[in-house]
PDB file of C-alpha atoms in Angstrom:
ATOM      1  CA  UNK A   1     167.116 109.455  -7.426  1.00  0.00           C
ATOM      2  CA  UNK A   2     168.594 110.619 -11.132  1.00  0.00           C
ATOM      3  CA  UNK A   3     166.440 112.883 -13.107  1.00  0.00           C
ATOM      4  CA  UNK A   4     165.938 110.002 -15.647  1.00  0.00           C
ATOM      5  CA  UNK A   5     163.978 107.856 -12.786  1.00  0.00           C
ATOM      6  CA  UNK A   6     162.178 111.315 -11.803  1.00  0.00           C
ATOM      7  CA  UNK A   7     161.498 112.127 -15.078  1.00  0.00           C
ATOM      8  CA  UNK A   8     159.678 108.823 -15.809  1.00  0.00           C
ATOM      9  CA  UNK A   9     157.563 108.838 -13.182  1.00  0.00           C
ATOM     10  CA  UNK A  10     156.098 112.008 -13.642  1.00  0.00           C
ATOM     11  CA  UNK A  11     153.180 110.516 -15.491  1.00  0.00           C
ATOM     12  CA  UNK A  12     152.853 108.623 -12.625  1.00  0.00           C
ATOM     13  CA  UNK A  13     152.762 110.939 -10.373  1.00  0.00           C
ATOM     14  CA  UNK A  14     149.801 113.297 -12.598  1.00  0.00           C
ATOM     15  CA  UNK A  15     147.950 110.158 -12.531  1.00  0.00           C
ATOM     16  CA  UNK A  16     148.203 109.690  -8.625  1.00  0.00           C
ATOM     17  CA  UNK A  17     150.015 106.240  -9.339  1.00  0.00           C
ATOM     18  CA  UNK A  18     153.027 106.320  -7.343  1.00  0.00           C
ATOM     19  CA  UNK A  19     153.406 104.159  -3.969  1.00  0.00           C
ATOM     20  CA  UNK A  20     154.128 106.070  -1.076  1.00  0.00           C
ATOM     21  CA  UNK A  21     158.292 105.239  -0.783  1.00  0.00           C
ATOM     22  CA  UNK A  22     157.911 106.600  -4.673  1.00  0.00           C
ATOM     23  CA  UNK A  23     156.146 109.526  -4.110  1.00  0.00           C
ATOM     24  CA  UNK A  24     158.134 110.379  -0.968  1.00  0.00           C
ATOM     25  CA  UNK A  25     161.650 109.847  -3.343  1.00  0.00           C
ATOM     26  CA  UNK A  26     159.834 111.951  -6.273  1.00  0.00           C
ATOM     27  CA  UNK A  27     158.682 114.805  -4.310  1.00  0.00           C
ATOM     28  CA  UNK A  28     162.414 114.790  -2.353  1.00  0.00           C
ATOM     29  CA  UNK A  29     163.862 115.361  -5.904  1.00  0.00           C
ATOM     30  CA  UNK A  30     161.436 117.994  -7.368  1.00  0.00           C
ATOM     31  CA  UNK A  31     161.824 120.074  -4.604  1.00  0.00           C
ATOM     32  CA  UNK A  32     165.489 119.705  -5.187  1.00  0.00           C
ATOM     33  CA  UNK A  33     166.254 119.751  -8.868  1.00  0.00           C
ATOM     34  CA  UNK A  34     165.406 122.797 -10.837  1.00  0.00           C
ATOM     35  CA  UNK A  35     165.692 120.666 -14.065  1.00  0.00           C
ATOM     36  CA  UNK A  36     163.174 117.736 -13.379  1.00  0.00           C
ATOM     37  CA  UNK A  37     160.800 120.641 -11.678  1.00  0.00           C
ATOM     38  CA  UNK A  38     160.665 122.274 -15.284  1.00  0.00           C
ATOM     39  CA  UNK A  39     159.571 119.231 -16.708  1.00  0.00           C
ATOM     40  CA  UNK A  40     157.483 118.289 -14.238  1.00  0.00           C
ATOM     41  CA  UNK A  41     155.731 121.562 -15.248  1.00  0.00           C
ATOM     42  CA  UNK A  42     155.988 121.366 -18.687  1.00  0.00           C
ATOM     43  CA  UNK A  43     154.209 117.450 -18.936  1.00  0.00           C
ATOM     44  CA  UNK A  44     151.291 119.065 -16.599  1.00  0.00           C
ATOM     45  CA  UNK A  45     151.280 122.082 -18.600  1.00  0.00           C
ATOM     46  CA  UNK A  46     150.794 119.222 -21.274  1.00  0.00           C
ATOM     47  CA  UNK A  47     148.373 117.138 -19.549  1.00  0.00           C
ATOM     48  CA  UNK A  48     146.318 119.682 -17.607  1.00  0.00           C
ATOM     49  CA  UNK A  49     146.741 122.817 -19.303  1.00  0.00           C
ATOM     50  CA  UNK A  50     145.876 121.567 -23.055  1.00  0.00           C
ATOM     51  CA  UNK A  51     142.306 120.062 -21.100  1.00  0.00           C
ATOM     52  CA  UNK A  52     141.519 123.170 -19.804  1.00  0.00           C
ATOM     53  CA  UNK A  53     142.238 124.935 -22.684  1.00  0.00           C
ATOM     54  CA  UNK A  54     140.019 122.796 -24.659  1.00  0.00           C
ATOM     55  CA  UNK A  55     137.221 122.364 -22.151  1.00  0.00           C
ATOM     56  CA  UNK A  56     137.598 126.788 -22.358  1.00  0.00           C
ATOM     57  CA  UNK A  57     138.485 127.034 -18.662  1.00  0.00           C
ATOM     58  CA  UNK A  58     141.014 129.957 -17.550  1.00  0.00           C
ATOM     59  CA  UNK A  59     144.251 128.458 -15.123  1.00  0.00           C
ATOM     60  CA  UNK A  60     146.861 129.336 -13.502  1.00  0.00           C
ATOM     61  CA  UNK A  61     149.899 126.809 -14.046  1.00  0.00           C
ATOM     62  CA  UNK A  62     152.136 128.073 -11.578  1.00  0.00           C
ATOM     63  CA  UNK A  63     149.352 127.662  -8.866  1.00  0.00           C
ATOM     64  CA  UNK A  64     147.718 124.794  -9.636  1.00  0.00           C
ATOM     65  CA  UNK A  65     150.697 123.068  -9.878  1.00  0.00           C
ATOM     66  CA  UNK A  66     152.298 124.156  -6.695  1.00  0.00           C
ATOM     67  CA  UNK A  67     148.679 123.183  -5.315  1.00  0.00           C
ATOM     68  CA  UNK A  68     149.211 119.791  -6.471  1.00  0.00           C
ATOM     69  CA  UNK A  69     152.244 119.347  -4.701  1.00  0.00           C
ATOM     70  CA  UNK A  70     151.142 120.478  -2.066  1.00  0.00           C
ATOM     71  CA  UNK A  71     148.100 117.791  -1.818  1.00  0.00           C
ATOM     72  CA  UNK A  72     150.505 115.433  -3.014  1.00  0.00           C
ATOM     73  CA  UNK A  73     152.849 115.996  -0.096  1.00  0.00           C
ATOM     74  CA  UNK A  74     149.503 116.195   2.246  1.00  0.00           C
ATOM     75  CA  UNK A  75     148.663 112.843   0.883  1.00  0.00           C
ATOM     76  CA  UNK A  76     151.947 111.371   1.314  1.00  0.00           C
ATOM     77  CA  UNK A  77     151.841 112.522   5.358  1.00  0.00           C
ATOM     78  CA  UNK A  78     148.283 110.440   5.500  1.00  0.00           C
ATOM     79  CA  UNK A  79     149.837 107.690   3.811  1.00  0.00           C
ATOM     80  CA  UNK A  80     153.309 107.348   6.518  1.00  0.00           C
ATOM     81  CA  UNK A  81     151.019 108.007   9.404  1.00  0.00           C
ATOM     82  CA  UNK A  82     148.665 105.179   8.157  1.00  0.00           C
ATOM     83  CA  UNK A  83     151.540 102.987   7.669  1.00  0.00           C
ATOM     84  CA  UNK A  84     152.839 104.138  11.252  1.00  0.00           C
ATOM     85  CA  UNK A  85     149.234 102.812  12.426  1.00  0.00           C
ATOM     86  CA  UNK A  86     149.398  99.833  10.820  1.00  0.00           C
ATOM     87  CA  UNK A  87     152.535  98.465  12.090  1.00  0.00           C
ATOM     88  CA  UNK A  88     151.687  99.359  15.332  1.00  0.00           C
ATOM     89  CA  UNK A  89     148.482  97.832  15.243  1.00  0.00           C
ATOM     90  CA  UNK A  90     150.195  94.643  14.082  1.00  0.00           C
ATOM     91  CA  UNK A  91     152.403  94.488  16.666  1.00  0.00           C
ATOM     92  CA  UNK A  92     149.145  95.036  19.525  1.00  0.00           C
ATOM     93  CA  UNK A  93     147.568  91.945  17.697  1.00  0.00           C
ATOM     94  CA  UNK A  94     150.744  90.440  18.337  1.00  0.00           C
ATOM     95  CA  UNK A  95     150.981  91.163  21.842  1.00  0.00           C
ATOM     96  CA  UNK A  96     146.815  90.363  22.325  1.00  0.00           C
ATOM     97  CA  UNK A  97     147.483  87.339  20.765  1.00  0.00           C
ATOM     98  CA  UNK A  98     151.027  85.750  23.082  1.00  0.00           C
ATOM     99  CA  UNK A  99     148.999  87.183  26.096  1.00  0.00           C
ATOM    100  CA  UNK A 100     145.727  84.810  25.096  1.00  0.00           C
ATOM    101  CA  UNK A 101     147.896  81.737  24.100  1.00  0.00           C
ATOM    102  CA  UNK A 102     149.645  82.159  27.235  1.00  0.00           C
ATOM    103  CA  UNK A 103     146.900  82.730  30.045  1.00  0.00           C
ATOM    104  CA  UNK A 104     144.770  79.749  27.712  1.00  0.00           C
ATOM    105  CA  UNK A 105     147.897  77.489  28.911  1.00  0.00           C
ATOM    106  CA  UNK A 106     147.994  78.766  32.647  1.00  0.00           C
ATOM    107  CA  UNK A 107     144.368  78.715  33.285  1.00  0.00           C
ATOM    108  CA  UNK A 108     143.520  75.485  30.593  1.00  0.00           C
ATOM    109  CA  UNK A 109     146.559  73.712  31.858  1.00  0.00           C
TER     110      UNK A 109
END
């Protein structure tokens, strides 16, 4: 991933937007890349920070963000092992359903 394509889903990624192959390839990068990690925490200082400022609530940006990616790569776990799940779920339904076509021919046959 560049840091442009990182960099523009960022927003994304704040807003819980991004699809699990692009949340996997975001989170890859920001651990990785010093730069795009800085402005990942400048745009939450942005978005987050400048709420709680207004709403008068004390934070912590260095934790809260590192909390958030954390969750983030929690979520992204759930979402693989769901996915995991689901294909192999698929492929019982597809074994249930040659097994009933096939014993409906011997035994209707």
């Amino acid at each position: 991933m560049t840091h442009l394509a990182a960099q523009k889903m960022i927003s994304g990624f704040l807003d819980d937007e991004l699809n699990t192959n692009q949340l996997k390839e975001f989170l890859d990068h920001v651990d990785a890349c010093p730069e795009c990690k800085e402005e990942l925490t400048i745009q939450f200082l942005v978005v987050v920070g400048m709420q709680k400022l207004e709403d008068g609530e004390a934070f912590n940006l260095n934790q809260e963000l590192a909390e958030l990616l954390r969750d983030a790569r929690k979520r992204l776990n759930v979402r693989e092992s769901l996915e995991k799940m689901s294909i192999i779920l698929r492929i019982l339904v597809l074994i249930a359903s040659i097994l009933t076509v096939t014993l409906a021919f011997f035994l209707g046959g």
